[in-house]
mmCIF file of C-alpha atoms in Angstrom:
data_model
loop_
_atom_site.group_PDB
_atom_site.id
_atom_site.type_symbol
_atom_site.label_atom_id
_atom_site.label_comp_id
_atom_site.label_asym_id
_atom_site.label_seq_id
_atom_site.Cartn_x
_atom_site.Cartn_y
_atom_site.Cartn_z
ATOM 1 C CA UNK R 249 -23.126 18.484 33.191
ATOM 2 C CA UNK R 250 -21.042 15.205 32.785
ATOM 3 C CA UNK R 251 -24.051 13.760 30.336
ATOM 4 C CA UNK R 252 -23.873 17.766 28.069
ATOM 5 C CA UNK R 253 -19.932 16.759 27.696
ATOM 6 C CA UNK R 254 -20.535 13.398 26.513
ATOM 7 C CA UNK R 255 -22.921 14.767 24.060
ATOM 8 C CA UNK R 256 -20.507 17.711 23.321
ATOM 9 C CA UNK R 257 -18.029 15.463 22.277
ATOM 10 C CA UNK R 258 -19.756 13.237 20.547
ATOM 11 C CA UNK R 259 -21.064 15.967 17.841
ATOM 12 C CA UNK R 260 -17.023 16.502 18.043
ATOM 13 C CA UNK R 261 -16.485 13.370 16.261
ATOM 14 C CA UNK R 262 -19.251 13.106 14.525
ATOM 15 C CA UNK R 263 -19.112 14.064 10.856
ATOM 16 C CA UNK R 264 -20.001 17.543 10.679
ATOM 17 C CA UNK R 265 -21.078 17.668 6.966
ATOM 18 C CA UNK R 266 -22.128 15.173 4.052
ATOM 19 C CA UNK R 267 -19.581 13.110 2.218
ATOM 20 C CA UNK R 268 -17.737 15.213 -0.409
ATOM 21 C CA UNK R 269 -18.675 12.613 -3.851
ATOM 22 C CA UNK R 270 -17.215 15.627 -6.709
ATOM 23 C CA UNK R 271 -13.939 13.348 -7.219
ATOM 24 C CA UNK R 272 -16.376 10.604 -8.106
ATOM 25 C CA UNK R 273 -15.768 11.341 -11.933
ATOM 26 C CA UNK R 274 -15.848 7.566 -12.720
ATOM 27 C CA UNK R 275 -12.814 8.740 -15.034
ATOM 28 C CA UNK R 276 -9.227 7.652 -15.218
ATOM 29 C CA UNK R 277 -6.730 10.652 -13.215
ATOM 30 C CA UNK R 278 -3.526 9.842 -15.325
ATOM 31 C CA UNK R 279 -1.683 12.724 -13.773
ATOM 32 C CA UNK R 280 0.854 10.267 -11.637
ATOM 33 C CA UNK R 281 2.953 8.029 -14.106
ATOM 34 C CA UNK R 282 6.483 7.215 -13.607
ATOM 35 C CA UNK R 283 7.699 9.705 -16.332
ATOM 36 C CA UNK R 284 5.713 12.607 -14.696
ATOM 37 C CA UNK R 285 7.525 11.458 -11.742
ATOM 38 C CA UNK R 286 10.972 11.236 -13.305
ATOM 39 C CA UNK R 287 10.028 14.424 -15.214
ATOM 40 C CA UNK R 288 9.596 16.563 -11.987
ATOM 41 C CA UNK R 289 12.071 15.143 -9.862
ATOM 42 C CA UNK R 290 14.717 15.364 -11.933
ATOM 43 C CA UNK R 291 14.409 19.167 -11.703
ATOM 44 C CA UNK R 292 16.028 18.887 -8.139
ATOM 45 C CA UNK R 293 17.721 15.482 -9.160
ATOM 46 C CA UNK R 294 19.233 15.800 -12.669
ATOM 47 C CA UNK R 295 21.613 12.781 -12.499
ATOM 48 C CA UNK R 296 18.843 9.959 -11.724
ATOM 49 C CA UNK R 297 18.059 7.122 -14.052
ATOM 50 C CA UNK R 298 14.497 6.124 -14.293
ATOM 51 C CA UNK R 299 14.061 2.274 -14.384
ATOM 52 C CA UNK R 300 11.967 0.312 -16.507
ATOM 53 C CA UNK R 301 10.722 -2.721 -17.504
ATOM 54 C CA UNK R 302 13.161 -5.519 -18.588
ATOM 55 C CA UNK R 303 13.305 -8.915 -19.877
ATOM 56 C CA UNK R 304 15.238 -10.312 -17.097
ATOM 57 C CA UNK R 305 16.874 -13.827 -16.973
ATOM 58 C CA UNK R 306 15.055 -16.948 -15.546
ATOM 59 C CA UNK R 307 11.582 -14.415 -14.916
ATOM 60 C CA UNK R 308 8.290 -15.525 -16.397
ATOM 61 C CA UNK R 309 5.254 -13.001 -16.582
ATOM 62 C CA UNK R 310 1.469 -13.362 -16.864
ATOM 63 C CA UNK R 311 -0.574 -10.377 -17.583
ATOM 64 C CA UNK R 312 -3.774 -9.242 -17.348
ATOM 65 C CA UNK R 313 -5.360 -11.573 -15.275
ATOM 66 C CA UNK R 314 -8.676 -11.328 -13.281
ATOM 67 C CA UNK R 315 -8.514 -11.328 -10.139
ATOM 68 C CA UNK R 316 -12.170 -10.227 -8.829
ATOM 69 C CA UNK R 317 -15.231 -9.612 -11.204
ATOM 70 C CA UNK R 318 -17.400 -6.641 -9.837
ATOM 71 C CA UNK R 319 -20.598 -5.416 -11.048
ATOM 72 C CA UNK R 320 -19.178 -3.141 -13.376
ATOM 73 C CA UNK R 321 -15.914 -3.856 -14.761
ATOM 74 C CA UNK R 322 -12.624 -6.783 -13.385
ATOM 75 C CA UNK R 323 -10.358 -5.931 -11.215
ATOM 76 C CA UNK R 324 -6.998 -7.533 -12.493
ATOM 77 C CA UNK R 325 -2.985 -8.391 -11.331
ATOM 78 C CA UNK R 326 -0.206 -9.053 -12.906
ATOM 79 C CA UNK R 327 2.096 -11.820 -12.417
ATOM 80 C CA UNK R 328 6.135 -12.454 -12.452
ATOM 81 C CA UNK R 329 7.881 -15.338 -11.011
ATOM 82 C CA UNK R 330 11.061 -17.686 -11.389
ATOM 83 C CA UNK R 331 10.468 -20.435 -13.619
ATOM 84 C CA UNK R 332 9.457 -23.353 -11.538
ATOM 85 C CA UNK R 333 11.500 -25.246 -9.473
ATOM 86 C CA UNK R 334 10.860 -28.254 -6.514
ATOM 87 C CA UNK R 335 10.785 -26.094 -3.446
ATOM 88 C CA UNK R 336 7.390 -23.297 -2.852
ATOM 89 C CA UNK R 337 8.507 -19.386 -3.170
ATOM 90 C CA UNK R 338 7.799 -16.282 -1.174
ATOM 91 C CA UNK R 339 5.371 -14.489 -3.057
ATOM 92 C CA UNK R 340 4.947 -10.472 -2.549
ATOM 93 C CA UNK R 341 1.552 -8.452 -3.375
ATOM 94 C CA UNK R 342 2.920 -4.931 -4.720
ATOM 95 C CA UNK R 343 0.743 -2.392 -4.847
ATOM 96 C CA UNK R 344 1.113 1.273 -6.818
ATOM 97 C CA UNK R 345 0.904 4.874 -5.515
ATOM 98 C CA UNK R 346 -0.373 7.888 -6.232
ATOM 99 C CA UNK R 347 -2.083 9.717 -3.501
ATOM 100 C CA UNK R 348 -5.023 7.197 -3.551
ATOM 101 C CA UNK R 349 -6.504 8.735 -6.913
ATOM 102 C CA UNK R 350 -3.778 8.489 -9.485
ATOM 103 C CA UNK R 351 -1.509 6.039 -10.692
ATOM 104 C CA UNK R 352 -1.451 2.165 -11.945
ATOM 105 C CA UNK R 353 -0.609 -1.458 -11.476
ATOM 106 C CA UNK R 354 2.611 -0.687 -14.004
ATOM 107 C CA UNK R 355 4.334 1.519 -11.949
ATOM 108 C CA UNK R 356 5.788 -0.830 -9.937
ATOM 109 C CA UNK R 357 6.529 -3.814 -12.379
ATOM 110 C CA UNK R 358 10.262 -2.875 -12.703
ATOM 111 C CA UNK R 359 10.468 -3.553 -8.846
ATOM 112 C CA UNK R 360 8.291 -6.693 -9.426
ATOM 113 C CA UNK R 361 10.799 -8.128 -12.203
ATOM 114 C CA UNK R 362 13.982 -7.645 -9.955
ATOM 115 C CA UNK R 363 12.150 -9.254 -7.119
ATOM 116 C CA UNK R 364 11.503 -12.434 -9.265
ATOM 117 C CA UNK R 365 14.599 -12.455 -10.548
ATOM 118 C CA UNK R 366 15.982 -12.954 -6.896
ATOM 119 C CA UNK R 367 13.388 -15.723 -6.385
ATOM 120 C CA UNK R 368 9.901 -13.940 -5.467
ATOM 121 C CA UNK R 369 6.703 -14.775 -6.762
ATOM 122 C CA UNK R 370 5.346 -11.064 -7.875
ATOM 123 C CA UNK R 371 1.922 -9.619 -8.186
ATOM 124 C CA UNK R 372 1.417 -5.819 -9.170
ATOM 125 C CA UNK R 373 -2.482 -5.542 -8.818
ATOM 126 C CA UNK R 374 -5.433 -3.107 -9.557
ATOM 127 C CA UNK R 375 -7.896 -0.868 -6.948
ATOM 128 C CA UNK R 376 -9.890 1.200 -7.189
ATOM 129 C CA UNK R 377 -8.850 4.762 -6.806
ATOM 130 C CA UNK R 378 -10.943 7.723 -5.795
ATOM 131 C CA UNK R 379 -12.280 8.279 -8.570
ATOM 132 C CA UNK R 380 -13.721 5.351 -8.630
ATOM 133 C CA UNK R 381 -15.226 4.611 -5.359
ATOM 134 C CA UNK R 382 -14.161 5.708 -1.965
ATOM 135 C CA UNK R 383 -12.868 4.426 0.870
ATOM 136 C CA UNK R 384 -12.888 1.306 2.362
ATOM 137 C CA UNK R 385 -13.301 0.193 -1.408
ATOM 138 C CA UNK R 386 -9.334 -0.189 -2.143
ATOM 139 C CA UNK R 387 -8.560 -1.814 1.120
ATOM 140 C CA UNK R 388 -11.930 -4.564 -0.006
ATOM 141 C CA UNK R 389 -10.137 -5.548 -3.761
ATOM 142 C CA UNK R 390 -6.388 -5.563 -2.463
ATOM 143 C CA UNK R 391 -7.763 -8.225 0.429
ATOM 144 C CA UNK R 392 -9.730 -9.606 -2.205
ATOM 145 C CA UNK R 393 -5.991 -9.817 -3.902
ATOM 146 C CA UNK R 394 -5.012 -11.684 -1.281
ATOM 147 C CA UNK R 395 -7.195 -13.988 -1.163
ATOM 148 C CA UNK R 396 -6.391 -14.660 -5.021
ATOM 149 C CA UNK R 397 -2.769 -14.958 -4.153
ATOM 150 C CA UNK R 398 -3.782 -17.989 -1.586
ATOM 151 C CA UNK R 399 -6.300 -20.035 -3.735
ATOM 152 C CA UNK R 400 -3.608 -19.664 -7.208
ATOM 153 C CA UNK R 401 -0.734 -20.860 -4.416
ATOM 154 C CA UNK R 402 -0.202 -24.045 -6.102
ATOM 155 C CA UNK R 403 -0.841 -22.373 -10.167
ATOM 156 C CA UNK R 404 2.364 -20.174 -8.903
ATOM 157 C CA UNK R 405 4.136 -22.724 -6.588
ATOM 158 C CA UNK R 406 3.529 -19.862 -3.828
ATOM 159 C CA UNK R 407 4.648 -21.040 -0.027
ATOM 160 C CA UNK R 408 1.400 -19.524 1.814
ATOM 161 C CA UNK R 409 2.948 -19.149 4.957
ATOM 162 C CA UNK R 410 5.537 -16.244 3.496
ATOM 163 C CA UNK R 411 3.641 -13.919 1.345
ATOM 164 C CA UNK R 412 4.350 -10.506 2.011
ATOM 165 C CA UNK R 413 2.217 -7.425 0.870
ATOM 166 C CA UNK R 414 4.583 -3.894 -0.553
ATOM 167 C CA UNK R 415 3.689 -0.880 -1.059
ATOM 168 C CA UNK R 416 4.487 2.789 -2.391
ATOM 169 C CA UNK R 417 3.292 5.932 -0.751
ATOM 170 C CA UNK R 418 -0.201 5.297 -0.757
ATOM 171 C CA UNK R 419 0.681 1.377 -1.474
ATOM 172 C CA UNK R 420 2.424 1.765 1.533
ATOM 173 C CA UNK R 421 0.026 2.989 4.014
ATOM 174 C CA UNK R 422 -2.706 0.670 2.195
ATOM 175 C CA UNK R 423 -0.131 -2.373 2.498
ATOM 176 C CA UNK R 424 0.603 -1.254 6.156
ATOM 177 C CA UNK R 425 -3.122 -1.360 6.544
ATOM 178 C CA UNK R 426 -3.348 -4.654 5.206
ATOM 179 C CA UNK R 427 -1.204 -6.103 7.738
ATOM 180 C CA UNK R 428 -2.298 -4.194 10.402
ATOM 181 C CA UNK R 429 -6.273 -5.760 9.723
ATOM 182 C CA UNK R 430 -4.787 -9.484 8.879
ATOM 183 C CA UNK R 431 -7.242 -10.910 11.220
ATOM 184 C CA UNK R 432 -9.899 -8.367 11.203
ATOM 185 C CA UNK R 433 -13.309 -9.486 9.389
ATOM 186 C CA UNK R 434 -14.461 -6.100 9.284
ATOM 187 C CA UNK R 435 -11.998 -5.340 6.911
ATOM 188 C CA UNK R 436 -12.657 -8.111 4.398
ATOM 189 C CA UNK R 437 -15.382 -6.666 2.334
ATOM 190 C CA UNK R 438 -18.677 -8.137 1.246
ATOM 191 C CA UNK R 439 -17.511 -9.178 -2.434
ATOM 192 C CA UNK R 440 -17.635 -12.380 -3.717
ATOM 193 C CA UNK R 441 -13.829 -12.491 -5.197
ATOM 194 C CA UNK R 442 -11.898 -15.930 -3.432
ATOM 195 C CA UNK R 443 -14.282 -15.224 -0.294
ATOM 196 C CA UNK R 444 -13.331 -18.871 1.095
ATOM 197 C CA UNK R 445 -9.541 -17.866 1.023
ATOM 198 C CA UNK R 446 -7.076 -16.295 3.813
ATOM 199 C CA UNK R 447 -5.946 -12.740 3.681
ATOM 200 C CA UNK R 448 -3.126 -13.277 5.772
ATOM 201 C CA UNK R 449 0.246 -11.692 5.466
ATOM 202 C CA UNK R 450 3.544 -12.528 6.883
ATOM 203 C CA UNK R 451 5.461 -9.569 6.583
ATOM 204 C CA UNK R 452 4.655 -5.832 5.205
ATOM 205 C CA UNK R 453 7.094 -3.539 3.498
ATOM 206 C CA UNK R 454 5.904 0.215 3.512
ATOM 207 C CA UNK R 455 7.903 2.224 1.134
ATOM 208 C CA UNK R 456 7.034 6.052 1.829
ATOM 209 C CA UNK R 457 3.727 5.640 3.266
ATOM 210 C CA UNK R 458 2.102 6.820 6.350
ATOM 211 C CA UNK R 459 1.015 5.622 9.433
ATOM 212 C CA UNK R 460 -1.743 7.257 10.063
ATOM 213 C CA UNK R 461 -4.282 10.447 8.816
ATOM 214 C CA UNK R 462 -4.605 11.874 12.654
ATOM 215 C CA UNK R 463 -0.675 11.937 13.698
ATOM 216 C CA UNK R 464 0.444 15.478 14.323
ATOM 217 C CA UNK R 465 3.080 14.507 11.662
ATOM 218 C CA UNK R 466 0.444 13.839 9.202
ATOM 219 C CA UNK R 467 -0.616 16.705 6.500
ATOM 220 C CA UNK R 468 -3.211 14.523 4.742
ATOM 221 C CA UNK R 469 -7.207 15.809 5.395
ATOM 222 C CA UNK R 470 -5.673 19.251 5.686
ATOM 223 C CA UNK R 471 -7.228 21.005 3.086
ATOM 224 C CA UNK R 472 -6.335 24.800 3.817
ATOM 225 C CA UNK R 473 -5.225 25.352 0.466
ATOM 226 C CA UNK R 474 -6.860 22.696 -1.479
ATOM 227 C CA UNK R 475 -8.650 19.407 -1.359
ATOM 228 C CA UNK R 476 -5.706 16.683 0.209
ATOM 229 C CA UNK R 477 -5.612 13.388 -1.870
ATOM 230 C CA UNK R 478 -7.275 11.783 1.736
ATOM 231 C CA UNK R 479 -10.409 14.018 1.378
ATOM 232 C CA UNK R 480 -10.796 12.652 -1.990
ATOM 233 C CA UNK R 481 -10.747 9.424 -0.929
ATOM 234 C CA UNK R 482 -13.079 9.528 2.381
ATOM 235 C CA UNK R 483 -14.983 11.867 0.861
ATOM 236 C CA UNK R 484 -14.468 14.243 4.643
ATOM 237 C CA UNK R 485 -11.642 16.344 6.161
ATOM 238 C CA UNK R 486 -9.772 15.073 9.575
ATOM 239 C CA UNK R 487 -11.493 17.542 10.976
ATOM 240 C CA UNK R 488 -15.043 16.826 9.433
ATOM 241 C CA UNK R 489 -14.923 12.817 10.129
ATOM 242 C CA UNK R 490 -12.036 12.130 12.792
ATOM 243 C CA UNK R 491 -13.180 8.700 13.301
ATOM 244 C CA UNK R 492 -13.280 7.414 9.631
ATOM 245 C CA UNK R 493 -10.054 8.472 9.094
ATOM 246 C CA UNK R 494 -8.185 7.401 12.296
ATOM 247 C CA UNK R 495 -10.018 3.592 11.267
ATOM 248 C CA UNK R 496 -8.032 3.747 8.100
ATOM 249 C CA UNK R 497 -4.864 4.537 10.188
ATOM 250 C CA UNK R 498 -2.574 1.735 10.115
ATOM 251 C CA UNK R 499 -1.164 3.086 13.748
ATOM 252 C CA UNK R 500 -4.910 2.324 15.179
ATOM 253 C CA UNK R 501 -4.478 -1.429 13.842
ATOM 254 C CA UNK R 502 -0.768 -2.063 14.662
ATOM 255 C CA UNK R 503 -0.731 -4.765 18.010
ATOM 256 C CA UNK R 504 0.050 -8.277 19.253
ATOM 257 C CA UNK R 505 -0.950 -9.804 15.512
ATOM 258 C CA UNK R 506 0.678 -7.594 13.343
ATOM 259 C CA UNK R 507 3.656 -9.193 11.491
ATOM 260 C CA UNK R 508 7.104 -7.461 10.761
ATOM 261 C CA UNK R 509 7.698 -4.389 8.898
ATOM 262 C CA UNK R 510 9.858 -2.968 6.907
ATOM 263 C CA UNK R 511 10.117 0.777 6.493
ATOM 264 C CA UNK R 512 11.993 2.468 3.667
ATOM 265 C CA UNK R 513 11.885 6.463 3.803
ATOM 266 C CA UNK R 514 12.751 9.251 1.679
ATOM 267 C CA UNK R 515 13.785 12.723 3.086
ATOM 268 C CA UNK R 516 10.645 14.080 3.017
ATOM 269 C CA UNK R 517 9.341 13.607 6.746
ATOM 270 C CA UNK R 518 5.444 13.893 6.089
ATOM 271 C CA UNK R 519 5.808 10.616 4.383
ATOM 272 C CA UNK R 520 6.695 8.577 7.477
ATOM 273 C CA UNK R 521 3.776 10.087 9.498
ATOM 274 C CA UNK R 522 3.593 7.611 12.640
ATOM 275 C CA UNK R 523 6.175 5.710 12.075
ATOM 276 C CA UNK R 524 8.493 5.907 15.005
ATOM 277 C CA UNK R 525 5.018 5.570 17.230
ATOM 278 C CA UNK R 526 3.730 2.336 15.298
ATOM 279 C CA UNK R 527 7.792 0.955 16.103
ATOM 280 C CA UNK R 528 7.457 1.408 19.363
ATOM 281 C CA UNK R 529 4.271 -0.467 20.136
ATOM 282 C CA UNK R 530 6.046 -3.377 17.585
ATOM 283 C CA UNK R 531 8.611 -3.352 19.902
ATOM 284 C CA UNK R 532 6.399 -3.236 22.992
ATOM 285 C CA UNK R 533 4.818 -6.812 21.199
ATOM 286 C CA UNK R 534 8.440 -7.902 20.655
ATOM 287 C CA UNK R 535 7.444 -7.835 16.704
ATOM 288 C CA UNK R 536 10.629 -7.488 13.864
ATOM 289 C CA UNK R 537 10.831 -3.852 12.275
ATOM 290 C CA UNK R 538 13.697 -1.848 10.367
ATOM 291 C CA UNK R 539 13.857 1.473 9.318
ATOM 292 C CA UNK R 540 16.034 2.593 6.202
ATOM 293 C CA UNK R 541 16.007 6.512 5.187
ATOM 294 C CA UNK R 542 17.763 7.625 2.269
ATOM 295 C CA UNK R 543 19.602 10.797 3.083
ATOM 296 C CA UNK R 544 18.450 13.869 0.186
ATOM 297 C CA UNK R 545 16.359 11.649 -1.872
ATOM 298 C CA UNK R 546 12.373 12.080 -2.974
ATOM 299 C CA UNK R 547 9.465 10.762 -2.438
ATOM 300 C CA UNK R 548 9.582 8.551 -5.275
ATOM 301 C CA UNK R 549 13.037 7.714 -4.557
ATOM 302 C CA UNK R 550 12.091 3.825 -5.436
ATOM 303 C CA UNK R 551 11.362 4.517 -8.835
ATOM 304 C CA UNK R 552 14.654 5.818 -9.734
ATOM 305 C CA UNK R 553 18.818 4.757 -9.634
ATOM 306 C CA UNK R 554 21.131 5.379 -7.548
ATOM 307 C CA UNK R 555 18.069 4.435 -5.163
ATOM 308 C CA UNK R 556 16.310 1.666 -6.794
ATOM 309 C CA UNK R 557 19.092 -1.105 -5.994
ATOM 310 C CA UNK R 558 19.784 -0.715 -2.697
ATOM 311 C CA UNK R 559 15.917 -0.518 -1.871
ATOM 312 C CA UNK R 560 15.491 -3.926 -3.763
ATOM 313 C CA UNK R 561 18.616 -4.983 -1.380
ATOM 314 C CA UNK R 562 17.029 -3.811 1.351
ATOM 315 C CA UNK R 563 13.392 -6.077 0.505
ATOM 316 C CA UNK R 564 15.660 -9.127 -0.401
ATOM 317 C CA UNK R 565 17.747 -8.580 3.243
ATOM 318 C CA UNK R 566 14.452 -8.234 5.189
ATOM 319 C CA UNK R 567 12.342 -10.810 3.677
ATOM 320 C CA UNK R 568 15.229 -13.227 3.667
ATOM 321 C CA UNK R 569 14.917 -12.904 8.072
ATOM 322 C CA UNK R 570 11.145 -12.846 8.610
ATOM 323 C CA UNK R 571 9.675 -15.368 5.896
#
């Protein structure tokens, strides 16, 4: 009996049916810009001001630059930084949303410039989406990132020992992932890209992502009325690959290693899935944390004024304690 449950349960969390591969359409999904996403919120929101990029005192930029060569096409990052002075910087990897499918490495370079032009070293990178490749691809080039940011450390005058990774909804649960993983291996990837180089992070910011794909909170692999953006990116449901998903959790990761986080929320609950649980084993490791919800405000509440300040004030407070 005891060795028919142990089987039983093991079919449970097995995957119960082959890799869905139809998102695979090797095609750009443009459907999540910032002006679709000022376009529909404003509907609910008519008074906010969509920011964009500026020229901004004292901030240099590089574009365009490579940061790991695949087989098939470069994966590259974008760079913007104070003009150099004596003394290293805090650098921050800033990584897009968009459900894990959509979106690009612009999105967030409005955040990047006002960041530099409080004295951060900015990157807004590349990954590849899901309709691209699949998971664990993303979480492999945004390490691979990383490890870019830490061999060009003396290029950008970048202090190694504070660079921070930020990210928006689905930047925010891969950013919490890469923090959560900082010394895993099995995380790293097989690519070539800056392979003798650290990953490490010294503080996370998670802007609207979740915690994890299994938390009762969480709606992602639910696909009752249609295909969730996490199905498209594991390629299985929660309920048809359990495991996979709960490995790409950032609450599986979270322990004694994991450095401090920031949280900044919108209204919309779903979008802290695991949060207060992933706080309380920080605090059980004595590890830093803050939480800062805007009251009424959307999902892309960072993209937009009167909440794009104070979210920047909030980065520049916490950074300014834990680096």
């Amino acid at each position: 009996m005891k060795y028919l449950l142990s089987f039983l349960l093991l079919l449970y969390f097995l995957p119960s049916q082959a890799q869905l591969t139809s998102g695979l359409t090797q095609k750009p999904d443009t459907s999540y810009t910032n002006y679709s996403a000022f376009q529909s919120t404003r509907k609910k929101y008519p008074n906010i001001i969509l920011v964009k990029e500026a020229s901004l005192p004292g901030v240099q930029e590089k574009r365009n630059l490579v940061y790991c060569s695949l087989k098939n096409r470069n994966l590259y990052l974008d760079a913007f930084y104070p003009k150099a002075g004596k003394r290293k910087l805090p650098a921050i990897l800033i990584i897009f949303g968009g459900g894990w499918r959509s979106g690009n490495r612009a999105q967030q370079i409005p955040l990047a410039q006002r960041l530099a032009s409080k004295g951060y070293v900015c990157f807004t990178a590349d990954y590849r989406l899901s309709t691209e490749a699949l998971y664990p691809a993303a979480v492999y080039d945004l390490k691979s990132a990383l490890r870019w940011m830490h061999a060009n450390a003396t290029k950008f005058n970048i202090d190694t020992t504070k660079i921070a990774v930020l990210g928006f909804s689905a930047g925010g649960e891969l950013a919490a992932l890469l923090g959560t993983t900082r010394q895993n291996p099995a995380f790293e990837g097989s690519d070539p890209c800056n392979n003798q180089a650290s990953s490490n992070v010294n503080a996370v910011v998670d802007i609207d992502g979740i915690l994890s794909f299994v938390h009762p909170e969480s709606g992602e692999g639910n696909d009752t009325k249609s295909i969730s953006a996490s199905t498209y990116w594991f390629g299985y449901t929660k309920m048809n690959n359990f495991n996979l998903l709960k490995e790409a959790s950032p609450l599986t990761h979270v322990g004694k290693n994991t450095p401090p986080f920031l949280f900044l929320n919108s209204s919309v609950d779903r979008m802290h899935a695991g949060r207060d649980d992933f706080r309380k084993i920080l605090d059980e490791y004595h590890i830093y944390s803050e939480v800062h919800s805007f009251p009424d405000s959307p999902h892309g509440f960072c993209m937009f004024e009167p909440w794009f300040t104070p979210t920047v004030d909030y980065i520049v407070g916490f950074l300014g304690k834990v680096l």
